[in-house]
Amino acid sequence: MKNEKAKQTVKQKTVFSFWEKIGESNLREMLLYLNPKSSFERFQKKRFFKAASIFLAALPVIAFKPVVTLIALALACFVYHMDYRKIKGWYEAEKFQRELVFFKFSREVYIYLLENMSTVYQAFERLSSRVDEGLLKDALRKLLISMHEKPNDVQPFIDFANDTSGSDSARLFMLTLYEYQQNSKDDSIIYELGKMTNEQLFMTVDDIIEYKLRKFGTFPTKVAMPVMIVMISFFITLLIDGVKSIQFINGGG
């Protein structure tokens, strides 16, 4: 009985490692960033079988025209890779939007602390009542509850940074806020926060430029798409021709 369970465990690990090996190194991270409930294995199975079905559909043609093997493989690999490119595009767009939201949040917190001399908790409360429903508001609610239950714990600040932005600069900002909460009489920390938000402003501007350039950089891919459409049309023509050849041979026999 124990041996059977051990075999099942080994089998599960082998299957799991297979989907990991044929996937890109950052794919799981991007999927979880976009949706923490998403299944890496399910996504991998779907894209693998979609690509495999293209190659399998070409087998009747390959039997008569072996040269089609390369075309079918290239088309299957292209379809497989495009699913990754799609996820990467969504990930970069979502990451960019979250960083913009966190930048606005950090500016608001800094202004509250500098002008109103609020506590960190009060600043979060005011912001929570002002922001629209969404990721930031949910994260602020969670942070306020955690701060109330664990006033001296740094983990809620780190969790907030990870939930909203996930960037190193966001974590550093929240750690500095935690330090200010613990040493609220040290005004130099507020000015350090101001310096950080100004640096974040320049980084955000650079990110905007880079994001626009990346979108422009996808132009060659868009140009290549008509070529792929022609290849697909050619592949379908060969497939039909192969099927007709099979029917002709069967009919002649």
Tab-separated table of C-alpha atoms in Angstrom:
chain	number	residue	atom	x	y	z
A	1	MET	CA	0.000	0.000	0.000
A	2	LYS	CA	2.816	2.364	0.905
A	3	ASN	CA	4.661	1.482	-2.298
A	4	GLU	CA	1.586	2.359	-4.386
A	5	LYS	CA	1.262	5.744	-2.672
A	6	ALA	CA	4.958	6.394	-3.229
A	7	LYS	CA	4.578	5.560	-6.939
A	8	GLN	CA	1.592	7.907	-7.225
A	9	THR	CA	3.568	10.696	-5.546
A	10	VAL	CA	6.527	10.181	-7.897
A	11	LYS	CA	4.163	10.153	-10.875
A	12	GLN	CA	2.519	13.417	-9.787
A	13	LYS	CA	5.919	15.070	-9.337
A	14	THR	CA	7.024	13.866	-12.798
A	15	VAL	CA	3.902	15.288	-14.451
A	16	PHE	CA	4.311	18.556	-12.557
A	17	SER	CA	7.984	18.894	-13.546
A	18	PHE	CA	7.106	18.240	-17.205
A	19	TRP	CA	4.796	21.280	-17.356
A	20	GLU	CA	7.457	23.304	-15.549
A	21	LYS	CA	10.187	22.250	-17.980
A	22	ILE	CA	8.260	23.147	-21.124
A	23	GLY	CA	7.176	26.481	-19.654
A	24	GLU	CA	9.081	29.757	-19.545
A	25	SER	CA	10.964	30.536	-16.316
A	26	ASN	CA	8.803	33.539	-15.385
A	27	LEU	CA	5.449	32.230	-16.621
A	28	ARG	CA	4.153	30.960	-13.267
A	29	GLU	CA	5.093	34.233	-11.568
A	30	MET	CA	3.264	36.285	-14.211
A	31	LEU	CA	0.132	34.119	-14.052
A	32	LEU	CA	-0.045	34.403	-10.250
A	33	TYR	CA	0.535	38.159	-10.459
A	34	LEU	CA	-2.400	38.529	-12.850
A	35	ASN	CA	-4.621	36.123	-10.915
A	36	PRO	CA	-3.523	34.448	-7.641
A	37	LYS	CA	-6.152	31.740	-8.239
A	38	SER	CA	-4.907	30.820	-11.705
A	39	SER	CA	-3.575	27.318	-12.362
A	40	PHE	CA	-0.167	27.121	-14.027
A	41	GLU	CA	-0.620	23.449	-14.946
A	42	ARG	CA	-4.056	24.034	-16.507
A	43	PHE	CA	-2.716	26.915	-18.596
A	44	GLN	CA	0.273	24.852	-19.746
A	45	LYS	CA	-1.893	21.874	-20.681
A	46	LYS	CA	-4.234	24.079	-22.698
A	47	ARG	CA	-1.487	25.782	-24.721
A	48	PHE	CA	0.451	22.523	-25.208
A	49	PHE	CA	-2.528	20.568	-26.538
A	50	LYS	CA	-3.569	23.498	-28.719
A	51	ALA	CA	-0.127	23.513	-30.338
A	52	ALA	CA	-0.024	19.697	-30.518
A	53	SER	CA	-3.427	19.562	-32.232
A	54	ILE	CA	-2.057	21.729	-35.048
A	55	PHE	CA	0.783	19.289	-35.646
A	56	LEU	CA	-1.510	16.246	-35.389
A	57	ALA	CA	-3.860	17.792	-37.943
A	58	ALA	CA	-0.924	17.925	-40.354
A	59	LEU	CA	-0.116	14.198	-40.132
A	60	PRO	CA	-2.261	13.204	-43.169
A	61	VAL	CA	-0.380	15.749	-45.283
A	62	ILE	CA	3.022	14.846	-43.788
A	63	ALA	CA	2.448	11.224	-44.859
A	64	PHE	CA	2.505	12.352	-48.509
A	65	LYS	CA	4.605	15.530	-48.255
A	66	PRO	CA	7.292	15.118	-45.529
A	67	VAL	CA	8.518	18.667	-46.147
A	68	VAL	CA	5.329	19.900	-44.465
A	69	THR	CA	6.731	18.594	-41.147
A	70	LEU	CA	8.885	21.700	-40.735
A	71	ILE	CA	5.982	24.018	-41.546
A	72	ALA	CA	3.686	22.216	-39.102
A	73	LEU	CA	6.334	22.306	-36.346
A	74	ALA	CA	7.021	25.998	-36.945
A	75	LEU	CA	3.306	26.791	-36.834
A	76	ALA	CA	2.775	24.755	-33.636
A	77	CYS	CA	5.748	26.457	-31.937
A	78	PHE	CA	4.495	29.863	-33.051
A	79	VAL	CA	1.031	29.232	-31.574
A	80	TYR	CA	2.615	27.904	-28.352
A	81	HIS	CA	4.893	30.938	-28.001
A	82	MET	CA	2.143	33.459	-28.785
A	83	ASP	CA	0.215	32.360	-25.674
A	84	TYR	CA	3.279	33.276	-23.602
A	85	ARG	CA	3.627	36.613	-25.392
A	86	LYS	CA	-0.014	37.347	-24.655
A	87	ILE	CA	0.433	36.670	-20.920
A	88	LYS	CA	3.637	38.715	-20.862
A	89	GLY	CA	1.854	41.655	-22.492
A	90	TRP	CA	-0.991	41.505	-19.981
A	91	TYR	CA	1.522	41.186	-17.126
A	92	GLU	CA	3.545	44.224	-18.215
A	93	ALA	CA	0.410	46.330	-18.691
A	94	GLU	CA	-0.988	45.290	-15.283
A	95	LYS	CA	2.359	45.848	-13.539
A	96	PHE	CA	2.639	49.274	-15.127
A	97	GLN	CA	-0.881	50.248	-14.003
A	98	ARG	CA	-0.261	49.020	-10.450
A	99	GLU	CA	2.973	50.989	-10.193
A	100	LEU	CA	1.138	54.130	-11.301
A	101	VAL	CA	-1.542	53.538	-8.659
A	102	PHE	CA	1.079	52.973	-5.959
A	103	PHE	CA	2.915	56.144	-6.988
A	104	LYS	CA	-0.281	58.193	-6.568
A	105	PHE	CA	-0.880	56.487	-3.227
A	106	SER	CA	2.646	57.282	-1.995
A	107	ARG	CA	2.277	60.961	-2.966
A	108	GLU	CA	-1.025	61.233	-1.098
A	109	VAL	CA	0.403	59.603	2.036
A	110	TYR	CA	3.424	61.901	1.982
A	111	ILE	CA	1.228	65.011	1.681
A	112	TYR	CA	-1.007	63.868	4.555
A	113	LEU	CA	1.956	63.240	6.826
A	114	LEU	CA	3.742	66.471	5.890
A	115	GLU	CA	0.856	68.962	5.912
A	116	ASN	CA	-1.674	67.508	8.336
A	117	MET	CA	0.777	65.923	10.761
A	118	SER	CA	-1.407	62.810	10.727
A	119	THR	CA	-0.345	59.453	12.045
A	120	VAL	CA	0.295	56.739	9.489
A	121	TYR	CA	-2.908	54.969	10.520
A	122	GLN	CA	-4.968	58.175	10.141
A	123	ALA	CA	-3.440	58.834	6.722
A	124	PHE	CA	-4.411	55.335	5.595
A	125	GLU	CA	-7.950	55.810	6.960
A	126	ARG	CA	-8.437	59.046	5.020
A	127	LEU	CA	-7.083	57.539	1.843
A	128	SER	CA	-9.290	54.476	2.234
A	129	SER	CA	-12.389	56.677	2.341
A	130	ARG	CA	-11.314	58.579	-0.793
A	131	VAL	CA	-10.103	55.927	-3.226
A	132	ASP	CA	-12.472	54.052	-5.524
A	133	GLU	CA	-13.380	50.408	-5.073
A	134	GLY	CA	-10.686	48.119	-6.370
A	135	LEU	CA	-7.333	46.576	-5.586
A	136	LEU	CA	-5.950	49.574	-3.656
A	137	LYS	CA	-9.040	50.036	-1.491
A	138	ASP	CA	-9.181	46.313	-0.653
A	139	ALA	CA	-5.481	46.313	0.240
A	140	LEU	CA	-5.925	49.413	2.431
A	141	ARG	CA	-8.811	47.797	4.309
A	142	LYS	CA	-6.726	44.693	4.905
A	143	LEU	CA	-3.783	46.837	6.045
A	144	LEU	CA	-5.884	48.867	8.501
A	145	ILE	CA	-7.310	45.707	10.071
A	146	SER	CA	-3.840	44.169	10.379
A	147	MET	CA	-2.398	47.374	11.862
A	148	HIS	CA	-5.185	47.440	14.443
A	149	GLU	CA	-4.614	43.811	15.395
A	150	LYS	CA	-0.790	43.920	15.185
A	151	PRO	CA	0.307	47.538	15.722
A	152	ASN	CA	4.016	46.727	15.990
A	153	ASP	CA	4.247	44.168	13.188
A	154	VAL	CA	6.020	45.091	9.944
A	155	GLN	CA	4.487	42.235	7.918
A	156	PRO	CA	1.193	44.057	7.094
A	157	PHE	CA	3.230	46.831	5.433
A	158	ILE	CA	5.194	44.316	3.360
A	159	ASP	CA	2.000	42.466	2.408
A	160	PHE	CA	0.420	45.734	1.282
A	161	ALA	CA	3.401	46.513	-0.966
A	162	ASN	CA	3.278	43.018	-2.472
A	163	ASP	CA	-0.505	43.098	-2.974
A	164	THR	CA	-0.586	46.509	-4.658
A	165	SER	CA	2.632	46.851	-6.632
A	166	GLY	CA	5.057	44.040	-5.911
A	167	SER	CA	8.054	46.226	-6.766
A	168	ASP	CA	11.161	46.698	-4.627
A	169	SER	CA	10.556	50.453	-4.457
A	170	ALA	CA	7.043	49.858	-3.072
A	171	ARG	CA	8.396	47.544	-0.372
A	172	LEU	CA	11.096	50.081	0.552
A	173	PHE	CA	8.508	52.867	0.782
A	174	MET	CA	6.245	50.812	3.043
A	175	LEU	CA	9.176	49.788	5.252
A	176	THR	CA	10.071	53.476	5.616
A	177	LEU	CA	6.454	54.211	6.561
A	178	TYR	CA	6.640	51.488	9.187
A	179	GLU	CA	9.831	53.030	10.541
A	180	TYR	CA	8.090	56.410	10.747
A	181	GLN	CA	5.131	54.836	12.548
A	182	GLN	CA	7.498	53.428	15.160
A	183	ASN	CA	9.467	56.714	15.437
A	184	SER	CA	6.865	59.385	14.656
A	185	LYS	CA	8.942	62.146	16.279
A	186	ASP	CA	11.689	61.744	13.689
A	187	ASP	CA	10.730	64.272	10.982
A	188	SER	CA	13.731	63.333	8.866
A	189	ILE	CA	11.873	60.155	7.873
A	190	ILE	CA	9.078	62.253	6.326
A	191	TYR	CA	11.589	64.106	4.177
A	192	GLU	CA	13.121	60.772	3.230
A	193	LEU	CA	9.649	59.703	2.081
A	194	GLY	CA	9.424	62.878	0.013
A	195	LYS	CA	12.770	62.114	-1.600
A	196	MET	CA	11.617	58.597	-2.383
A	197	THR	CA	8.379	59.800	-4.000
A	198	ASN	CA	10.328	62.272	-6.157
A	199	GLU	CA	12.659	59.498	-7.274
A	200	GLN	CA	9.626	57.336	-7.942
A	201	LEU	CA	8.220	60.131	-10.117
A	202	PHE	CA	11.269	60.035	-12.392
A	203	MET	CA	11.184	56.237	-12.443
A	204	THR	CA	7.501	56.332	-13.407
A	205	VAL	CA	8.226	58.741	-16.261
A	206	ASP	CA	10.988	56.395	-17.461
A	207	ASP	CA	8.573	53.459	-17.198
A	208	ILE	CA	5.990	55.324	-19.287
A	209	ILE	CA	8.578	55.992	-22.000
A	210	GLU	CA	9.787	52.390	-21.906
A	211	TYR	CA	6.204	51.078	-22.009
A	212	LYS	CA	5.415	53.194	-25.074
A	213	LEU	CA	8.624	52.053	-26.763
A	214	ARG	CA	7.770	48.423	-26.028
A	215	LYS	CA	4.356	48.874	-27.619
A	216	PHE	CA	6.059	50.377	-30.652
A	217	GLY	CA	8.509	47.468	-30.596
A	218	THR	CA	5.664	45.017	-31.226
A	219	PHE	CA	5.280	46.540	-34.706
A	220	PRO	CA	7.543	43.908	-36.361
A	221	THR	CA	5.352	41.178	-34.857
A	222	LYS	CA	2.279	42.839	-36.336
A	223	VAL	CA	4.050	43.018	-39.691
A	224	ALA	CA	4.908	39.311	-39.434
A	225	MET	CA	1.294	38.329	-38.785
A	226	PRO	CA	0.206	38.564	-42.456
A	227	VAL	CA	3.133	36.263	-43.323
A	228	MET	CA	1.899	33.743	-40.757
A	229	ILE	CA	-1.623	34.008	-42.182
A	230	VAL	CA	-0.230	33.176	-45.623
A	231	MET	CA	1.632	30.197	-44.106
A	232	ILE	CA	-1.549	29.000	-42.406
A	233	SER	CA	-3.477	29.319	-45.679
A	234	PHE	CA	-0.739	27.384	-47.475
A	235	PHE	CA	-0.800	24.736	-44.742
A	236	ILE	CA	-4.596	24.361	-45.025
A	237	THR	CA	-4.283	24.032	-48.807
A	238	LEU	CA	-1.726	21.257	-48.378
A	239	LEU	CA	-3.958	19.572	-45.818
A	240	ILE	CA	-6.922	19.579	-48.214
A	241	ASP	CA	-4.679	18.343	-51.010
A	242	GLY	CA	-3.422	15.510	-48.794
A	243	VAL	CA	-6.935	14.464	-47.817
A	244	LYS	CA	-7.967	14.418	-51.481
A	245	SER	CA	-4.928	12.260	-52.274
A	246	ILE	CA	-5.920	9.788	-49.556
A	247	GLN	CA	-9.483	9.646	-50.900
A	248	PHE	CA	-8.163	9.144	-54.453
A	249	ILE	CA	-5.901	6.255	-53.368
A	250	ASN	CA	-8.684	4.625	-51.362
A	251	GLY	CA	-11.082	5.069	-54.263
A	252	GLY	CA	-8.574	3.638	-56.715
A	253	GLY	CA	-7.981	0.662	-54.447
